[in-house]
Amino acid sequence: MKALVLAGGAGTRLRPITHTRAKQLVPVANKPILFYGIESMVAAGITEIGVIVGDTRDEVMAGLGDGSQFGAEITYIPQDAPLGLAHCVLIAREFLGDDDFVMYLGDNLLEQDLAAFVSAFEAARSAEQPPEAQILLKKVPDPHRFGIATLDADGHVVQLVEKPADPPSDLALVGVYLFTARIHDAVAAIEPSGRGELEITDAIQWLLDQGERVRCELLEGWWIDTGKLTPLLEANRLILERMERRVDGSVDEASSVEGRVVIAEGAEIVNSTVRGPVAIGAGARIVDSFVGPFSAIGANCVVERSEVEHSVLMDDSSVVDIARLEDSLIGSDASVRRSARKPRALRLMIGDHCQIDVE
């Protein structure tokens, strides 16, 4: 089995962060979001991975390399324009060949054992009525925002529709799919939707219309599309809660480190309190400060005389003399500090699509 990972989106909902970096490489618990998906593929025994890349291809390719750091072999497939998930399958035809494959959205995080999901599909493929596709579904409160599946009384998939105005159910398609080579017939047969995209829901519906079986599983755990600030911070919280405590950096006698905390080698904690779950990156310095639960402090960051909680600080940023910073995403090489200049004032240099909340 192969994997097709989608990493071509522009990430407009995470601007200004994504003006300068691919949304799939924004860190969660100090690791790029995309890495979690690649690692789950390898853990499931899938090492031939195709990655769809768009305008941010150079950064994605630099981050993933040839895949050897994950124990995988990565092939990059450029997509000139975001023309839909089914279009990604269409342009990956040569790479995929006639193999079964898993398709995974690179900016999604889910509490799902991918290996078990793949094994269930492989077992079903040897049954009397083998499926040509397998989808993962999750009950959501706002189904009009997603591709939606309808099941019959026996739990079989009978209909799929993309972002319906009047949803027929509350079962959303999670961003992981399994297909046989039959899907190539489907993506070649469908027409672009009203959005001008080749929808994967239309391709799966085509399989159903041809009498093919589509297997489904219901996701009981969490699933997060990290494309906006609030869900990204929630994903950071959930990943941090799963960490095991590890202190490789230095902690002086005047400091307190409590709970599930990961302090990378080269990090320094000086006269400070760190209360987990928290991740502190390599080379970071926490001085005369409090870093509270659900915070991820990136490599080479500086936090001085400040309090930080429920926030993500990306690499090489600094927070100095800030009484309280929470629910925040700070980009790399950014500086947040209280000025001693007189007259006292709020002085800002703010780029496009920023959000500033002032107490």
GROMACS .gro file of C-alpha atoms in nm:
model
  359
    1MET     CA    1   0.000   0.000   0.000
    2LYS     CA    2   0.110   0.355  -0.077
    3ALA     CA    3   0.015   0.690   0.074
    4LEU     CA    4  -0.089   1.019  -0.084
    5VAL     CA    5  -0.045   1.313   0.153
    6LEU     CA    6  -0.201   1.647   0.057
    7ALA     CA    7   0.020   1.944   0.146
    8GLY     CA    8  -0.065   2.199  -0.121
    9GLY     CA    9  -0.310   2.434   0.052
   10ALA     CA   10  -0.231   2.803   0.098
   11GLY     CA   11  -0.356   2.828   0.459
   12THR     CA   12  -0.542   3.158   0.423
   13ARG     CA   13  -0.724   3.107   0.755
   14LEU     CA   14  -0.393   3.109   0.946
   15ARG     CA   15  -0.257   3.433   0.805
   16PRO     CA   16  -0.030   3.614   0.875
   17ILE     CA   17   0.164   3.304   0.991
   18THR     CA   18   0.113   3.137   0.653
   19HIS     CA   19   0.232   3.437   0.456
   20THR     CA   20   0.580   3.307   0.527
   21ARG     CA   21   0.538   2.935   0.589
   22ALA     CA   22   0.331   2.638   0.473
   23LYS     CA   23   0.032   2.578   0.699
   24GLN     CA   24   0.126   2.210   0.724
   25LEU     CA   25   0.459   2.309   0.881
   26VAL     CA   26   0.314   2.523   1.161
   27PRO     CA   27   0.424   2.347   1.481
   28VAL     CA   28   0.200   2.170   1.730
   29ALA     CA   29   0.383   2.069   2.050
   30ASN     CA   30   0.703   2.186   1.876
   31LYS     CA   31   0.665   1.951   1.579
   32PRO     CA   32   0.530   2.048   1.234
   33ILE     CA   33   0.173   1.930   1.183
   34LEU     CA   34   0.266   1.744   0.865
   35PHE     CA   35   0.523   1.531   1.047
   36TYR     CA   36   0.253   1.364   1.259
   37GLY     CA   37   0.078   1.237   0.946
   38ILE     CA   38   0.398   1.108   0.787
   39GLU     CA   39   0.496   0.931   1.110
   40SER     CA   40   0.155   0.765   1.136
   41MET     CA   41   0.193   0.633   0.779
   42VAL     CA   42   0.530   0.479   0.857
   43ALA     CA   43   0.395   0.332   1.183
   44ALA     CA   44   0.125   0.164   0.973
   45GLY     CA   45   0.393   0.009   0.753
   46ILE     CA   46   0.344   0.249   0.460
   47THR     CA   47   0.677   0.385   0.340
   48GLU     CA   48   0.611   0.482  -0.025
   49ILE     CA   49   0.459   0.827   0.016
   50GLY     CA   50   0.355   1.077  -0.248
   51VAL     CA   51   0.317   1.437  -0.131
   52ILE     CA   52   0.103   1.684  -0.324
   53VAL     CA   53   0.268   2.028  -0.312
   54GLY     CA   54   0.157   2.372  -0.430
   55ASP     CA   55   0.291   2.725  -0.394
   56THR     CA   56   0.476   2.635  -0.073
   57ARG     CA   57   0.648   2.334  -0.232
   58ASP     CA   58   1.004   2.456  -0.162
   59GLU     CA   59   0.942   2.480   0.211
   60VAL     CA   60   0.755   2.149   0.230
   61MET     CA   61   1.030   1.974   0.034
   62ALA     CA   62   1.297   2.128   0.258
   63GLY     CA   63   1.111   2.013   0.569
   64LEU     CA   64   1.045   1.655   0.459
   65GLY     CA   65   1.351   1.595   0.242
   66ASP     CA   66   1.363   1.254   0.075
   67GLY     CA   67   1.173   1.100   0.365
   68SER     CA   68   1.469   0.911   0.510
   69GLN     CA   69   1.438   1.092   0.844
   70PHE     CA   70   1.100   0.918   0.882
   71GLY     CA   71   1.206   0.584   0.736
   72ALA     CA   72   1.009   0.656   0.419
   73GLU     CA   73   1.065   0.732   0.052
   74ILE     CA   74   0.889   1.052  -0.057
   75THR     CA   75   0.790   1.147  -0.411
   76TYR     CA   76   0.673   1.505  -0.470
   77ILE     CA   77   0.380   1.570  -0.702
   78PRO     CA   78   0.322   1.938  -0.794
   79GLN     CA   79  -0.032   2.073  -0.822
   80ASP     CA   80  -0.042   2.402  -1.013
   81ALA     CA   81  -0.376   2.511  -0.866
   82PRO     CA   82  -0.602   2.387  -0.583
   83LEU     CA   83  -0.854   2.202  -0.802
   84GLY     CA   84  -0.992   1.958  -0.545
   85LEU     CA   85  -0.903   1.639  -0.359
   86ALA     CA   86  -1.007   1.418  -0.649
   87HIS     CA   87  -0.780   1.621  -0.876
   88CYS     CA   88  -0.492   1.525  -0.644
   89VAL     CA   89  -0.569   1.157  -0.713
   90LEU     CA   90  -0.588   1.233  -1.085
   91ILE     CA   91  -0.243   1.392  -1.105
   92ALA     CA   92  -0.088   1.122  -0.882
   93ARG     CA   93  -0.191   0.840  -1.118
   94GLU     CA   94   0.162   0.756  -1.230
   95PHE     CA   95   0.294   0.742  -0.874
   96LEU     CA   96   0.002   0.538  -0.740
   97GLY     CA   97  -0.008   0.284  -1.023
   98ASP     CA   98  -0.252   0.002  -0.945
   99ASP     CA   99  -0.173  -0.009  -0.573
  100ASP     CA  100  -0.417   0.044  -0.289
  101PHE     CA  101  -0.343   0.371  -0.108
  102VAL     CA  102  -0.436   0.589   0.185
  103MET     CA  103  -0.507   0.957   0.117
  104TYR     CA  104  -0.437   1.190   0.410
  105LEU     CA  105  -0.492   1.564   0.451
  106GLY     CA  106  -0.163   1.706   0.574
  107ASP     CA  107  -0.312   1.973   0.802
  108ASN     CA  108  -0.537   1.731   0.994
  109LEU     CA  109  -0.462   1.568   1.327
  110LEU     CA  110  -0.668   1.279   1.460
  111GLU     CA  111  -0.672   1.040   1.751
  112GLN     CA  112  -0.693   0.734   1.532
  113ASP     CA  113  -0.475   0.427   1.503
  114LEU     CA  114  -0.402   0.445   1.131
  115ALA     CA  115  -0.248   0.098   1.139
  116ALA     CA  116  -0.576  -0.048   1.268
  117PHE     CA  117  -0.773   0.149   1.008
  118VAL     CA  118  -0.553   0.010   0.730
  119SER     CA  119  -0.567  -0.345   0.869
  120ALA     CA  120  -0.947  -0.334   0.879
  121PHE     CA  121  -0.954  -0.236   0.510
  122GLU     CA  122  -0.711  -0.511   0.413
  123ALA     CA  123  -0.918  -0.767   0.605
  124ALA     CA  124  -1.237  -0.645   0.437
  125ARG     CA  125  -1.070  -0.673   0.097
  126SER     CA  126  -1.048  -1.051   0.141
  127ALA     CA  127  -1.417  -1.080   0.228
  128GLU     CA  128  -1.697  -1.192  -0.004
  129GLN     CA  129  -1.793  -0.835  -0.101
  130PRO     CA  130  -1.464  -0.643  -0.088
  131PRO     CA  131  -1.488  -0.262  -0.061
  132GLU     CA  132  -1.326  -0.034  -0.318
  133ALA     CA  133  -1.296   0.248  -0.064
  134GLN     CA  134  -1.303   0.306   0.309
  135ILE     CA  135  -1.391   0.633   0.480
  136LEU     CA  136  -1.369   0.760   0.836
  137LEU     CA  137  -1.669   0.948   0.974
  138LYS     CA  138  -1.717   1.176   1.275
  139LYS     CA  139  -2.034   1.331   1.417
  140VAL     CA  140  -2.005   1.711   1.401
  141PRO     CA  141  -2.226   1.998   1.519
  142ASP     CA  142  -2.188   2.197   1.193
  143PRO     CA  143  -2.220   1.945   0.906
  144HIS     CA  144  -2.276   2.212   0.639
  145ARG     CA  145  -1.899   2.282   0.654
  146PHE     CA  146  -1.795   1.929   0.552
  147GLY     CA  147  -1.843   1.645   0.312
  148ILE     CA  148  -2.133   1.448   0.463
  149ALA     CA  149  -2.221   1.078   0.445
  150THR     CA  150  -2.563   0.917   0.478
  151LEU     CA  151  -2.590   0.559   0.606
  152ASP     CA  152  -2.879   0.316   0.573
  153ALA     CA  153  -3.036   0.124   0.861
  154ASP     CA  154  -2.761  -0.139   0.838
  155GLY     CA  155  -2.482   0.119   0.860
  156HIS     CA  156  -2.386   0.102   0.491
  157VAL     CA  157  -2.281   0.418   0.305
  158VAL     CA  158  -2.551   0.515   0.055
  159GLN     CA  159  -2.482   0.881  -0.026
  160LEU     CA  160  -2.214   1.148  -0.001
  161VAL     CA  161  -2.249   1.520  -0.060
  162GLU     CA  162  -2.000   1.807  -0.028
  163LYS     CA  163  -2.082   2.098   0.208
  164PRO     CA  164  -2.462   2.073   0.176
  165ALA     CA  165  -2.680   2.371   0.265
  166ASP     CA  166  -2.930   2.127   0.415
  167PRO     CA  167  -2.720   1.838   0.552
  168PRO     CA  168  -2.888   1.495   0.538
  169SER     CA  169  -2.684   1.378   0.841
  170ASP     CA  170  -2.424   1.495   1.091
  171LEU     CA  171  -2.158   1.246   0.980
  172ALA     CA  172  -1.859   1.434   0.836
  173LEU     CA  173  -1.581   1.276   0.633
  174VAL     CA  174  -1.256   1.294   0.828
  175GLY     CA  175  -0.945   1.373   0.625
  176VAL     CA  176  -0.824   1.015   0.575
  177TYR     CA  177  -0.942   0.778   0.301
  178LEU     CA  178  -0.847   0.434   0.169
  179PHE     CA  179  -0.886   0.343  -0.198
  180THR     CA  180  -0.817   0.070  -0.446
  181ALA     CA  181  -0.717   0.147  -0.804
  182ARG     CA  182  -1.089   0.163  -0.889
  183ILE     CA  183  -1.089   0.524  -0.767
  184HIS     CA  184  -0.894   0.624  -1.078
  185ASP     CA  185  -1.197   0.535  -1.291
  186ALA     CA  186  -1.409   0.750  -1.062
  187VAL     CA  187  -1.194   1.065  -1.070
  188ALA     CA  188  -1.171   1.039  -1.449
  189ALA     CA  189  -1.550   1.012  -1.481
  190ILE     CA  190  -1.670   1.303  -1.262
  191GLU     CA  191  -1.708   1.670  -1.358
  192PRO     CA  192  -1.597   1.976  -1.157
  193SER     CA  193  -1.845   2.091  -0.895
  194GLY     CA  194  -1.998   2.436  -0.870
  195ARG     CA  195  -1.682   2.540  -0.682
  196GLY     CA  196  -1.478   2.446  -0.989
  197GLU     CA  197  -1.314   2.153  -0.808
  198LEU     CA  198  -1.309   1.778  -0.856
  199GLU     CA  199  -1.468   1.666  -0.529
  200ILE     CA  200  -1.360   1.342  -0.366
  201THR     CA  201  -1.717   1.304  -0.237
  202ASP     CA  202  -1.839   1.297  -0.599
  203ALA     CA  203  -1.578   1.033  -0.684
  204ILE     CA  204  -1.682   0.812  -0.393
  205GLN     CA  205  -2.048   0.866  -0.487
  206TRP     CA  206  -1.961   0.750  -0.838
  207LEU     CA  207  -1.828   0.425  -0.689
  208LEU     CA  208  -2.155   0.379  -0.501
  209ASP     CA  209  -2.357   0.449  -0.817
  210GLN     CA  210  -2.158   0.179  -0.995
  211GLY     CA  211  -2.259  -0.073  -0.730
  212GLU     CA  212  -1.925  -0.074  -0.552
  213ARG     CA  213  -1.906  -0.114  -0.176
  214VAL     CA  214  -1.770   0.172   0.037
  215ARG     CA  215  -1.682   0.071   0.391
  216CYS     CA  216  -1.695   0.319   0.679
  217GLU     CA  217  -1.579   0.347   1.038
  218LEU     CA  218  -1.692   0.597   1.301
  219LEU     CA  219  -1.420   0.793   1.478
  220GLU     CA  220  -1.475   0.799   1.852
  221GLY     CA  221  -1.169   1.008   1.943
  222TRP     CA  222  -1.079   1.361   1.844
  223TRP     CA  223  -1.017   1.502   1.498
  224ILE     CA  224  -0.894   1.856   1.433
  225ASP     CA  225  -0.850   2.056   1.115
  226THR     CA  226  -0.567   2.285   1.226
  227GLY     CA  227  -0.638   2.552   0.964
  228LYS     CA  228  -0.746   2.819   1.216
  229LEU     CA  229  -0.606   2.955   1.542
  230THR     CA  230  -0.853   2.810   1.792
  231PRO     CA  231  -0.841   2.450   1.664
  232LEU     CA  232  -0.463   2.473   1.628
  233LEU     CA  233  -0.430   2.568   1.996
  234GLU     CA  234  -0.669   2.285   2.082
  235ALA     CA  235  -0.455   2.040   1.884
  236ASN     CA  236  -0.150   2.169   2.070
  237ARG     CA  237  -0.329   2.100   2.400
  238LEU     CA  238  -0.430   1.748   2.303
  239ILE     CA  239  -0.083   1.650   2.180
  240LEU     CA  240   0.087   1.797   2.487
  241GLU     CA  241  -0.141   1.592   2.712
  242ARG     CA  242  -0.003   1.273   2.553
  243MET     CA  243   0.365   1.354   2.616
  244GLU     CA  244   0.589   1.173   2.862
  245ARG     CA  245   0.795   1.387   3.097
  246ARG     CA  246   1.155   1.437   2.987
  247VAL     CA  247   1.400   1.696   3.113
  248ASP     CA  248   1.720   1.709   2.906
  249GLY     CA  249   1.789   2.081   2.948
  250SER     CA  250   1.915   2.263   3.258
  251VAL     CA  251   1.693   2.369   3.547
  252ASP     CA  252   1.847   2.580   3.824
  253GLU     CA  253   1.772   2.536   4.196
  254ALA     CA  254   1.546   2.842   4.205
  255SER     CA  255   1.313   2.694   3.942
  256SER     CA  256   1.018   2.456   3.965
  257VAL     CA  257   0.920   2.211   3.691
  258GLU     CA  258   0.583   2.046   3.753
  259GLY     CA  259   0.389   1.776   3.569
  260ARG     CA  260   0.429   1.652   3.210
  261VAL     CA  261   0.706   1.874   3.081
  262VAL     CA  262   0.950   1.816   2.796
  263ILE     CA  263   1.260   2.035   2.814
  264ALA     CA  264   1.488   1.976   2.517
  265GLU     CA  265   1.864   1.958   2.539
  266GLY     CA  266   2.024   2.302   2.549
  267ALA     CA  267   1.719   2.474   2.698
  268GLU     CA  268   1.761   2.669   3.022
  269ILE     CA  269   1.509   2.732   3.300
  270VAL     CA  270   1.627   3.011   3.535
  271ASN     CA  271   1.437   3.127   3.844
  272SER     CA  272   1.111   3.024   3.678
  273THR     CA  273   0.811   2.795   3.714
  274VAL     CA  274   0.711   2.560   3.433
  275ARG     CA  275   0.381   2.382   3.490
  276GLY     CA  276   0.289   2.114   3.239
  277PRO     CA  277   0.186   1.994   3.004
  278VAL     CA  278   0.449   2.210   2.835
  279ALA     CA  279   0.714   2.161   2.567
  280ILE     CA  280   1.031   2.373   2.571
  281GLY     CA  281   1.246   2.358   2.257
  282ALA     CA  282   1.623   2.327   2.224
  283GLY     CA  283   1.817   2.642   2.309
  284ALA     CA  284   1.517   2.820   2.462
  285ARG     CA  285   1.567   3.037   2.774
  286ILE     CA  286   1.296   3.085   3.036
  287VAL     CA  287   1.410   3.348   3.287
  288ASP     CA  288   1.220   3.495   3.585
  289SER     CA  289   0.897   3.373   3.425
  290PHE     CA  290   0.598   3.140   3.449
  291VAL     CA  291   0.515   2.906   3.160
  292GLY     CA  292   0.177   2.751   3.222
  293PRO     CA  293  -0.016   2.451   3.094
  294PHE     CA  294  -0.067   2.380   2.724
  295SER     CA  295   0.219   2.597   2.602
  296ALA     CA  296   0.479   2.506   2.341
  297ILE     CA  297   0.792   2.721   2.341
  298GLY     CA  298   0.996   2.671   2.024
  299ALA     CA  299   1.370   2.636   1.974
  300ASN     CA  300   1.586   2.936   2.071
  301CYS     CA  301   1.291   3.131   2.212
  302VAL     CA  302   1.336   3.372   2.503
  303VAL     CA  303   1.074   3.428   2.773
  304GLU     CA  304   1.185   3.681   3.035
  305ARG     CA  305   0.988   3.834   3.324
  306SER     CA  306   0.664   3.716   3.166
  307GLU     CA  307   0.375   3.472   3.205
  308VAL     CA  308   0.275   3.252   2.912
  309GLU     CA  309  -0.010   3.001   2.908
  310HIS     CA  310  -0.208   2.805   2.643
  311SER     CA  311   0.006   2.947   2.364
  312VAL     CA  312   0.246   2.848   2.087
  313LEU     CA  313   0.570   3.040   2.040
  314MET     CA  314   0.744   2.945   1.719
  315ASP     CA  315   1.123   2.924   1.687
  316ASP     CA  316   1.345   3.224   1.767
  317SER     CA  317   1.068   3.443   1.908
  318SER     CA  318   1.082   3.639   2.236
  319VAL     CA  319   0.837   3.751   2.501
  320VAL     CA  320   0.980   4.004   2.748
  321ASP     CA  321   0.816   4.192   3.036
  322ILE     CA  322   0.463   4.080   2.942
  323ALA     CA  323   0.244   4.033   3.249
  324ARG     CA  324   0.018   3.775   3.088
  325LEU     CA  325   0.013   3.614   2.741
  326GLU     CA  326  -0.243   3.343   2.669
  327ASP     CA  327  -0.445   3.185   2.385
  328SER     CA  328  -0.181   3.315   2.142
  329LEU     CA  329   0.019   3.200   1.840
  330ILE     CA  330   0.346   3.390   1.798
  331GLY     CA  331   0.531   3.348   1.469
  332SER     CA  332   0.902   3.275   1.432
  333ASP     CA  333   1.154   3.557   1.485
  334ALA     CA  334   0.878   3.769   1.644
  335SER     CA  335   0.926   3.996   1.944
  336VAL     CA  336   0.659   4.081   2.201
  337ARG     CA  337   0.785   4.314   2.474
  338ARG     CA  338   0.680   4.597   2.701
  339SER     CA  339   0.868   4.914   2.618
  340ALA     CA  340   1.016   5.143   2.884
  341ARG     CA  341   1.020   5.440   2.646
  342LYS     CA  342   0.839   5.757   2.744
  343PRO     CA  343   0.576   5.859   2.670
  344ARG     CA  344   0.420   5.521   2.744
  345ALA     CA  345   0.215   5.402   2.449
  346LEU     CA  346   0.109   5.098   2.250
  347ARG     CA  347   0.342   5.087   1.949
  348LEU     CA  348   0.267   4.831   1.677
  349MET     CA  349   0.404   4.720   1.342
  350ILE     CA  350   0.129   4.488   1.220
  351GLY     CA  351   0.109   4.304   0.887
  352ASP     CA  352  -0.194   4.192   0.690
  353HIS     CA  353  -0.452   3.960   0.851
  354CYS     CA  354  -0.323   4.008   1.208
  355GLN     CA  355  -0.539   4.001   1.520
  356ILE     CA  356  -0.445   4.208   1.827
  357ASP     CA  357  -0.643   4.192   2.154
  358VAL     CA  358  -0.546   4.469   2.397
  359GLU     CA  359  -0.638   4.445   2.767
   0.00000   0.00000   0.00000
